């Protein structure tokens, strides 16, 4: 028997061409709970869902913006580093100027990183197998089709046909695979090197000129710089280096575990990653004009409209512990950086007096 658990009226969900209002419906079939959406534009099905809720004495919940007191969350739900662990962000002068002038750090859309690493965001083969097995073992609520409708649960109208379970399972497997694969377009990341010392390899690999810098912070400083009471969440954690064909992520039970995986050739980075996952809701990071979709073809046909990244506002007073000058920089760069930080100093982001130090590799 199918029972209606909850109906939420969502008014801040973005789509490819703007905000789409819909009902998010939660139903229980046996021991399994399932969710699906009914768009307001489908007036007949929308009204039928409202009638079902009324007959089942289920109150319609109006969605409201979520305010996360602690927007930073550890990937996998477990702390991976102490607050004192050092993090480094190596960058050219242009990116450093962007950081101190925008009071935030750029989160790059994950597919943009494939120019350097073609396997970035790729779902490990064993993860796909695990997900398929879970779907096969799930008890799915009955679905019916007919009269121009697709009904989830409940009693079908006369003339509607029940969809065979194997077709439901096949559809769910295809949907799950697609959601994992398109996550590279809905994930935005910032990559940091976790080390207590400067890295020769990082200076050479990730700085576009000799006149570059490295911002040093700590895990605790980075978390504090994100702030509190935000309408978005940021996940963070260490990258797992693996073979995408023969190994599975340690956190494979989490939907975006592959976003925190890279192949072994990049292990020298010892990367700590920040990730904003866009679920399509209007937020401080994504306004109502930004397109959103979960269909790969729809995303690719509109990819020019997708933002290549988002700026994550940070309190630089917390974030920056010190600025380290490249060992290959011209002698006057250190004094220039001190002047720049004084110029962009504000009461909200106090940069004046932050240490600007020469490289220890000289």
Short mmCIF file of C-alpha atoms in Angstrom, two decimals:
data_model
loop_
_atom_site.label_atom_id
_atom_site.label_comp_id
_atom_site.label_asym_id
_atom_site.label_seq_id
_atom_site.Cartn_x
_atom_site.Cartn_y
_atom_site.Cartn_z
CA UNK A 1 0.00 0.00 0.00
CA UNK A 2 1.20 3.50 -0.89
CA UNK A 3 0.86 6.25 1.70
CA UNK A 4 1.48 9.97 1.28
CA UNK A 5 4.06 11.28 3.76
CA UNK A 6 4.75 14.89 2.82
CA UNK A 7 4.03 17.52 0.17
CA UNK A 8 6.23 20.60 -0.06
CA UNK A 9 5.47 23.59 -2.28
CA UNK A 10 8.84 24.70 -3.69
CA UNK A 11 9.12 28.23 -5.12
CA UNK A 12 12.90 28.76 -5.34
CA UNK A 13 13.93 25.91 -7.63
CA UNK A 14 15.83 27.00 -10.73
CA UNK A 15 15.51 25.35 -14.14
CA UNK A 16 17.14 25.87 -17.51
CA UNK A 17 14.96 28.90 -18.26
CA UNK A 18 14.22 30.35 -14.84
CA UNK A 19 12.50 29.43 -11.59
CA UNK A 20 9.99 26.55 -11.70
CA UNK A 21 7.40 26.13 -8.97
CA UNK A 22 6.50 22.56 -8.08
CA UNK A 23 5.28 20.17 -5.41
CA UNK A 24 7.89 17.86 -3.95
CA UNK A 25 6.00 14.72 -2.96
CA UNK A 26 7.22 12.05 -0.57
CA UNK A 27 5.46 8.67 -0.53
CA UNK A 28 6.01 5.41 1.32
CA UNK A 29 5.66 2.02 -0.34
CA UNK A 30 6.28 -0.85 2.05
CA UNK A 31 9.62 -0.13 3.72
CA UNK A 32 10.81 2.26 0.98
CA UNK A 33 10.34 6.03 0.72
CA UNK A 34 10.37 7.79 -2.65
CA UNK A 35 10.26 11.40 -3.80
CA UNK A 36 9.07 12.99 -7.03
CA UNK A 37 8.09 16.44 -8.29
CA UNK A 38 4.86 17.70 -9.84
CA UNK A 39 5.31 21.00 -11.69
CA UNK A 40 2.74 23.76 -11.31
CA UNK A 41 2.59 24.05 -15.10
CA UNK A 42 1.00 20.57 -15.18
CA UNK A 43 -2.22 21.99 -13.76
CA UNK A 44 -4.26 18.78 -13.79
CA UNK A 45 -1.64 16.62 -12.05
CA UNK A 46 -0.81 19.52 -9.71
CA UNK A 47 -4.45 19.77 -8.60
CA UNK A 48 -4.75 16.00 -8.29
CA UNK A 49 -1.78 16.00 -5.92
CA UNK A 50 -3.32 18.77 -3.83
CA UNK A 51 -6.58 16.78 -3.67
CA UNK A 52 -4.66 13.66 -2.61
CA UNK A 53 -2.97 15.64 0.17
CA UNK A 54 -6.32 17.02 1.34
CA UNK A 55 -7.95 13.59 1.43
CA UNK A 56 -4.96 12.17 3.32
CA UNK A 57 -4.94 15.11 5.78
CA UNK A 58 -1.37 15.97 4.77
CA UNK A 59 -0.55 19.66 5.19
CA UNK A 60 1.16 21.45 2.28
CA UNK A 61 4.49 22.80 3.52
CA UNK A 62 5.72 25.98 1.89
CA UNK A 63 9.44 25.93 1.28
CA UNK A 64 11.57 28.65 2.81
CA UNK A 65 15.22 29.50 2.43
CA UNK A 66 17.40 27.29 4.56
CA UNK A 67 19.84 29.12 6.80
CA UNK A 68 22.85 27.00 7.75
CA UNK A 69 24.36 28.12 11.04
CA UNK A 70 27.50 26.23 10.05
CA UNK A 71 27.61 26.12 6.24
CA UNK A 72 30.89 24.18 6.11
CA UNK A 73 30.45 20.40 6.21
CA UNK A 74 33.09 17.70 6.11
CA UNK A 75 32.81 15.45 3.08
CA UNK A 76 31.71 12.02 4.24
CA UNK A 77 30.44 13.46 7.53
CA UNK A 78 33.74 12.96 9.38
CA UNK A 79 36.49 15.43 10.28
CA UNK A 80 39.61 14.58 8.29
CA UNK A 81 42.14 17.17 9.49
CA UNK A 82 42.80 19.16 12.64
CA UNK A 83 42.08 22.89 12.67
CA UNK A 84 45.82 23.57 12.83
CA UNK A 85 46.66 21.68 9.62
CA UNK A 86 48.21 24.05 7.07
CA UNK A 87 46.72 24.66 3.62
CA UNK A 88 48.36 26.45 0.67
CA UNK A 89 46.81 28.03 -2.43
CA UNK A 90 49.39 28.70 -5.15
CA UNK A 91 48.37 31.36 -7.68
CA UNK A 92 49.49 34.00 -10.13
CA UNK A 93 49.15 37.72 -9.42
CA UNK A 94 45.86 38.02 -11.32
CA UNK A 95 44.17 35.44 -9.08
CA UNK A 96 45.65 37.02 -5.97
CA UNK A 97 44.29 40.42 -7.00
CA UNK A 98 40.90 38.79 -7.59
CA UNK A 99 41.00 37.29 -4.09
CA UNK A 100 41.75 40.55 -2.23
CA UNK A 101 39.56 42.78 -4.43
CA UNK A 102 36.47 40.53 -4.44
CA UNK A 103 36.87 39.37 -0.82
CA UNK A 104 36.27 35.84 -1.97
CA UNK A 105 37.76 32.86 -3.69
CA UNK A 106 36.84 31.55 -7.10
CA UNK A 107 35.21 28.12 -7.23
CA UNK A 108 35.73 26.70 -10.70
CA UNK A 109 33.09 24.54 -12.39
CA UNK A 110 34.53 21.04 -12.13
CA UNK A 111 34.50 20.23 -15.86
CA UNK A 112 36.84 23.20 -16.39
CA UNK A 113 39.57 21.20 -14.59
CA UNK A 114 39.49 18.51 -17.28
CA UNK A 115 41.86 20.62 -19.36
CA UNK A 116 44.54 19.49 -16.86
CA UNK A 117 43.07 16.17 -15.74
CA UNK A 118 40.71 14.35 -18.17
CA UNK A 119 39.54 12.07 -15.34
CA UNK A 120 38.42 14.95 -13.11
CA UNK A 121 34.91 14.16 -11.84
CA UNK A 122 34.76 10.76 -13.53
CA UNK A 123 32.68 8.20 -11.62
CA UNK A 124 34.77 5.13 -10.69
CA UNK A 125 33.50 1.97 -12.41
CA UNK A 126 32.88 0.10 -9.13
CA UNK A 127 30.76 3.00 -7.82
CA UNK A 128 28.42 2.61 -10.80
CA UNK A 129 28.17 -1.12 -10.12
CA UNK A 130 27.38 -0.52 -6.42
CA UNK A 131 24.67 2.03 -7.28
CA UNK A 132 23.06 -0.31 -9.81
CA UNK A 133 22.97 -3.13 -7.26
CA UNK A 134 21.31 -0.88 -4.69
CA UNK A 135 18.63 0.13 -7.20
CA UNK A 136 17.97 -3.51 -8.12
CA UNK A 137 17.40 -4.34 -4.44
CA UNK A 138 15.03 -1.42 -3.78
CA UNK A 139 11.27 -1.86 -3.45
CA UNK A 140 9.83 0.80 -5.77
CA UNK A 141 6.40 2.38 -5.46
CA UNK A 142 4.04 1.46 -8.32
CA UNK A 143 3.83 3.84 -11.26
CA UNK A 144 1.04 4.24 -13.80
CA UNK A 145 0.84 5.90 -17.19
CA UNK A 146 -2.05 6.91 -19.42
CA UNK A 147 -4.34 9.81 -20.33
CA UNK A 148 -1.27 12.02 -20.72
CA UNK A 149 -0.27 11.43 -17.09
CA UNK A 150 2.51 9.72 -15.15
CA UNK A 151 1.20 8.75 -11.70
CA UNK A 152 3.36 7.74 -8.75
CA UNK A 153 1.59 5.55 -6.18
CA UNK A 154 -2.03 5.85 -5.16
CA UNK A 155 -4.98 4.31 -6.97
CA UNK A 156 -4.78 4.58 -10.77
CA UNK A 157 -7.63 6.06 -12.75
CA UNK A 158 -9.53 3.73 -15.07
CA UNK A 159 -7.63 3.28 -18.30
CA UNK A 160 -4.18 3.83 -16.83
CA UNK A 161 -1.52 1.13 -17.22
CA UNK A 162 0.91 -0.03 -14.56
CA UNK A 163 4.57 0.36 -15.58
CA UNK A 164 6.49 -2.95 -15.22
CA UNK A 165 9.05 -2.99 -12.42
CA UNK A 166 11.94 -3.80 -14.78
CA UNK A 167 11.26 -0.61 -16.73
CA UNK A 168 11.17 1.42 -13.50
CA UNK A 169 14.48 -0.11 -12.42
CA UNK A 170 16.05 0.54 -15.83
CA UNK A 171 14.90 4.16 -15.71
CA UNK A 172 16.29 4.62 -12.20
CA UNK A 173 19.67 3.15 -13.19
CA UNK A 174 19.91 5.46 -16.20
CA UNK A 175 18.88 8.45 -14.07
CA UNK A 176 21.42 7.63 -11.35
CA UNK A 177 24.22 7.25 -13.88
CA UNK A 178 23.29 10.51 -15.57
CA UNK A 179 23.10 12.44 -12.28
CA UNK A 180 26.60 11.25 -11.37
CA UNK A 181 28.02 12.08 -14.77
CA UNK A 182 26.50 15.58 -15.01
CA UNK A 183 27.66 16.50 -11.51
CA UNK A 184 30.83 17.92 -13.10
CA UNK A 185 28.64 20.76 -14.42
CA UNK A 186 26.89 21.39 -11.09
CA UNK A 187 29.94 21.19 -8.82
CA UNK A 188 32.24 24.15 -8.16
CA UNK A 189 35.59 23.59 -6.46
CA UNK A 190 38.65 25.29 -5.00
CA UNK A 191 41.81 23.21 -4.61
CA UNK A 192 44.37 23.59 -1.81
CA UNK A 193 47.64 21.85 -1.05
CA UNK A 194 47.81 20.32 2.42
CA UNK A 195 51.37 20.55 3.67
CA UNK A 196 53.29 22.18 6.49
CA UNK A 197 55.92 23.49 4.07
CA UNK A 198 56.23 25.05 0.63
CA UNK A 199 56.28 22.69 -2.33
CA UNK A 200 58.66 23.02 -5.27
CA UNK A 201 56.30 20.92 -7.38
CA UNK A 202 53.31 23.14 -6.60
CA UNK A 203 55.21 26.35 -7.44
CA UNK A 204 56.13 24.88 -10.81
CA UNK A 205 52.80 23.20 -11.62
CA UNK A 206 50.24 25.80 -10.57
CA UNK A 207 51.78 29.24 -11.00
CA UNK A 208 51.51 30.87 -14.42
CA UNK A 209 54.66 32.97 -14.02
CA UNK A 210 57.66 33.44 -11.78
CA UNK A 211 55.94 36.42 -10.12
CA UNK A 212 53.43 34.35 -8.16
CA UNK A 213 52.33 33.91 -4.57
CA UNK A 214 51.05 31.27 -2.19
CA UNK A 215 48.38 32.08 0.39
CA UNK A 216 48.86 30.10 3.56
CA UNK A 217 45.95 29.37 5.87
CA UNK A 218 44.81 26.57 8.16
CA UNK A 219 41.77 24.33 8.16
CA UNK A 220 40.28 26.23 11.10
CA UNK A 221 40.90 29.61 9.47
CA UNK A 222 39.36 28.48 6.20
CA UNK A 223 36.23 27.16 7.94
CA UNK A 224 35.86 30.35 10.00
CA UNK A 225 36.30 32.53 6.92
CA UNK A 226 33.19 30.99 5.32
CA UNK A 227 31.13 32.43 8.18
CA UNK A 228 27.76 31.38 9.58
CA UNK A 229 24.05 31.66 8.80
CA UNK A 230 24.34 31.10 5.04
CA UNK A 231 21.72 29.83 2.60
CA UNK A 232 24.21 27.38 1.06
CA UNK A 233 26.54 24.63 2.20
CA UNK A 234 30.19 24.04 1.33
CA UNK A 235 31.74 20.60 1.72
CA UNK A 236 35.43 20.06 2.24
CA UNK A 237 37.79 17.14 2.50
CA UNK A 238 40.95 15.46 1.32
CA UNK A 239 41.10 14.05 -2.19
CA UNK A 240 41.34 10.27 -2.47
CA UNK A 241 43.75 9.11 -5.17
CA UNK A 242 42.69 5.90 -6.87
CA UNK A 243 42.47 3.79 -10.01
CA UNK A 244 39.10 4.62 -11.58
CA UNK A 245 38.77 1.11 -13.04
CA UNK A 246 39.67 -1.10 -10.09
CA UNK A 247 39.07 0.91 -6.88
CA UNK A 248 36.09 2.52 -5.21
CA UNK A 249 35.92 5.71 -3.08
CA UNK A 250 36.19 5.23 0.67
CA UNK A 251 33.09 7.44 0.97
CA UNK A 252 31.18 5.64 -1.80
CA UNK A 253 27.90 5.92 0.12
CA UNK A 254 27.79 9.68 -0.54
CA UNK A 255 26.30 11.02 -3.77
CA UNK A 256 29.30 13.18 -4.72
CA UNK A 257 32.11 10.89 -3.58
CA UNK A 258 33.63 10.90 -7.09
CA UNK A 259 34.04 14.69 -6.87
CA UNK A 260 36.60 14.04 -4.12
CA UNK A 261 38.59 11.51 -6.18
CA UNK A 262 41.51 11.93 -8.56
CA UNK A 263 43.88 9.56 -10.33
CA UNK A 264 47.26 8.59 -8.91
CA UNK A 265 49.46 10.84 -11.13
CA UNK A 266 48.18 13.83 -9.14
CA UNK A 267 48.97 12.42 -5.72
CA UNK A 268 51.85 14.90 -5.29
CA UNK A 269 49.21 17.64 -4.85
CA UNK A 270 47.97 16.15 -1.54
CA UNK A 271 44.81 18.13 -2.24
CA UNK A 272 42.23 19.47 0.18
CA UNK A 273 39.14 20.44 -1.78
CA UNK A 274 36.26 22.84 -1.15
CA UNK A 275 33.12 22.05 -3.12
CA UNK A 276 29.83 23.87 -3.64
CA UNK A 277 27.24 21.49 -5.10
CA UNK A 278 24.50 23.33 -6.95
CA UNK A 279 21.15 21.60 -6.35
CA UNK A 280 19.27 24.22 -8.34
CA UNK A 281 18.00 26.44 -5.52
CA UNK A 282 18.28 30.22 -5.51
CA UNK A 283 20.98 31.22 -3.03
CA UNK A 284 23.65 33.80 -2.25
CA UNK A 285 25.90 31.98 -4.72
CA UNK A 286 23.32 31.34 -7.46
CA UNK A 287 20.67 33.88 -8.42
CA UNK A 288 17.37 33.12 -10.16
CA UNK A 289 18.83 33.87 -13.62
CA UNK A 290 21.41 31.08 -13.48
CA UNK A 291 20.30 28.00 -15.47
CA UNK A 292 20.13 24.57 -13.86
CA UNK A 293 19.40 21.11 -15.21
CA UNK A 294 20.11 17.46 -14.45
CA UNK A 295 19.84 16.27 -18.04
CA UNK A 296 23.22 15.93 -19.72
CA UNK A 297 22.07 16.88 -23.22
CA UNK A 298 20.12 19.87 -21.93
CA UNK A 299 23.16 21.08 -19.98
CA UNK A 300 25.55 20.67 -22.91
CA UNK A 301 23.23 22.48 -25.31
CA UNK A 302 23.10 25.40 -22.86
CA UNK A 303 26.66 25.21 -21.53
CA UNK A 304 27.54 28.73 -22.71
CA UNK A 305 24.91 30.07 -20.30
CA UNK A 306 26.29 28.10 -17.36
CA UNK A 307 28.64 30.04 -15.08
CA UNK A 308 32.24 28.84 -15.35
CA UNK A 309 32.56 29.42 -11.64
CA UNK A 310 31.19 31.25 -8.62
CA UNK A 311 32.81 33.58 -6.14
CA UNK A 312 32.64 32.30 -2.56
CA UNK A 313 32.62 35.28 -0.16
CA UNK A 314 35.21 34.84 2.58
CA UNK A 315 36.38 36.88 5.53
CA UNK A 316 40.01 37.43 4.52
CA UNK A 317 40.83 38.57 8.06
CA UNK A 318 40.36 34.92 9.07
CA UNK A 319 41.50 33.28 5.87
CA UNK A 320 44.95 34.72 5.28
CA UNK A 321 47.60 33.64 7.76
CA UNK A 322 50.46 34.77 5.54
CA UNK A 323 51.37 35.41 1.91
CA UNK A 324 54.50 33.73 0.59
CA UNK A 325 56.35 35.15 -2.43
CA UNK A 326 57.56 32.79 -5.17
CA UNK A 327 61.25 31.90 -4.93
CA UNK A 328 61.53 32.89 -8.62
CA UNK A 329 59.94 36.35 -8.24
CA UNK A 330 61.59 39.70 -8.95
CA UNK A 331 63.05 41.35 -5.79
CA UNK A 332 60.51 44.19 -5.66
CA UNK A 333 57.41 41.95 -5.65
CA UNK A 334 57.35 41.56 -1.86
CA UNK A 335 57.05 45.31 -1.21
CA UNK A 336 54.45 45.63 -3.99
CA UNK A 337 52.29 42.97 -2.36
CA UNK A 338 52.46 44.79 0.99
CA UNK A 339 51.26 47.98 -0.74
CA UNK A 340 48.44 46.11 -2.52
CA UNK A 341 47.15 44.60 0.70
CA UNK A 342 47.14 48.00 2.38
CA UNK A 343 45.21 49.42 -0.57
CA UNK A 344 42.49 46.75 -0.33
CA UNK A 345 42.34 46.81 3.47
CA UNK A 346 38.80 47.36 4.84
CA UNK A 347 37.16 47.16 8.23
CA UNK A 348 35.48 43.89 7.12
CA UNK A 349 38.63 42.36 5.63
CA UNK A 350 41.69 43.57 7.49
CA UNK A 351 44.66 42.85 5.24
CA UNK A 352 47.05 45.51 6.48
CA UNK A 353 49.80 43.98 8.56
CA UNK A 354 49.31 40.44 7.24
CA UNK A 355 52.76 38.86 6.85
CA UNK A 356 54.16 38.91 3.29
CA UNK A 357 57.21 36.69 3.44
CA UNK A 358 59.94 35.59 1.04
CA UNK A 359 60.06 31.95 0.06
CA UNK A 360 62.01 29.64 2.37
CA UNK A 361 63.31 27.86 -0.75
CA UNK A 362 65.75 30.63 -1.64
#
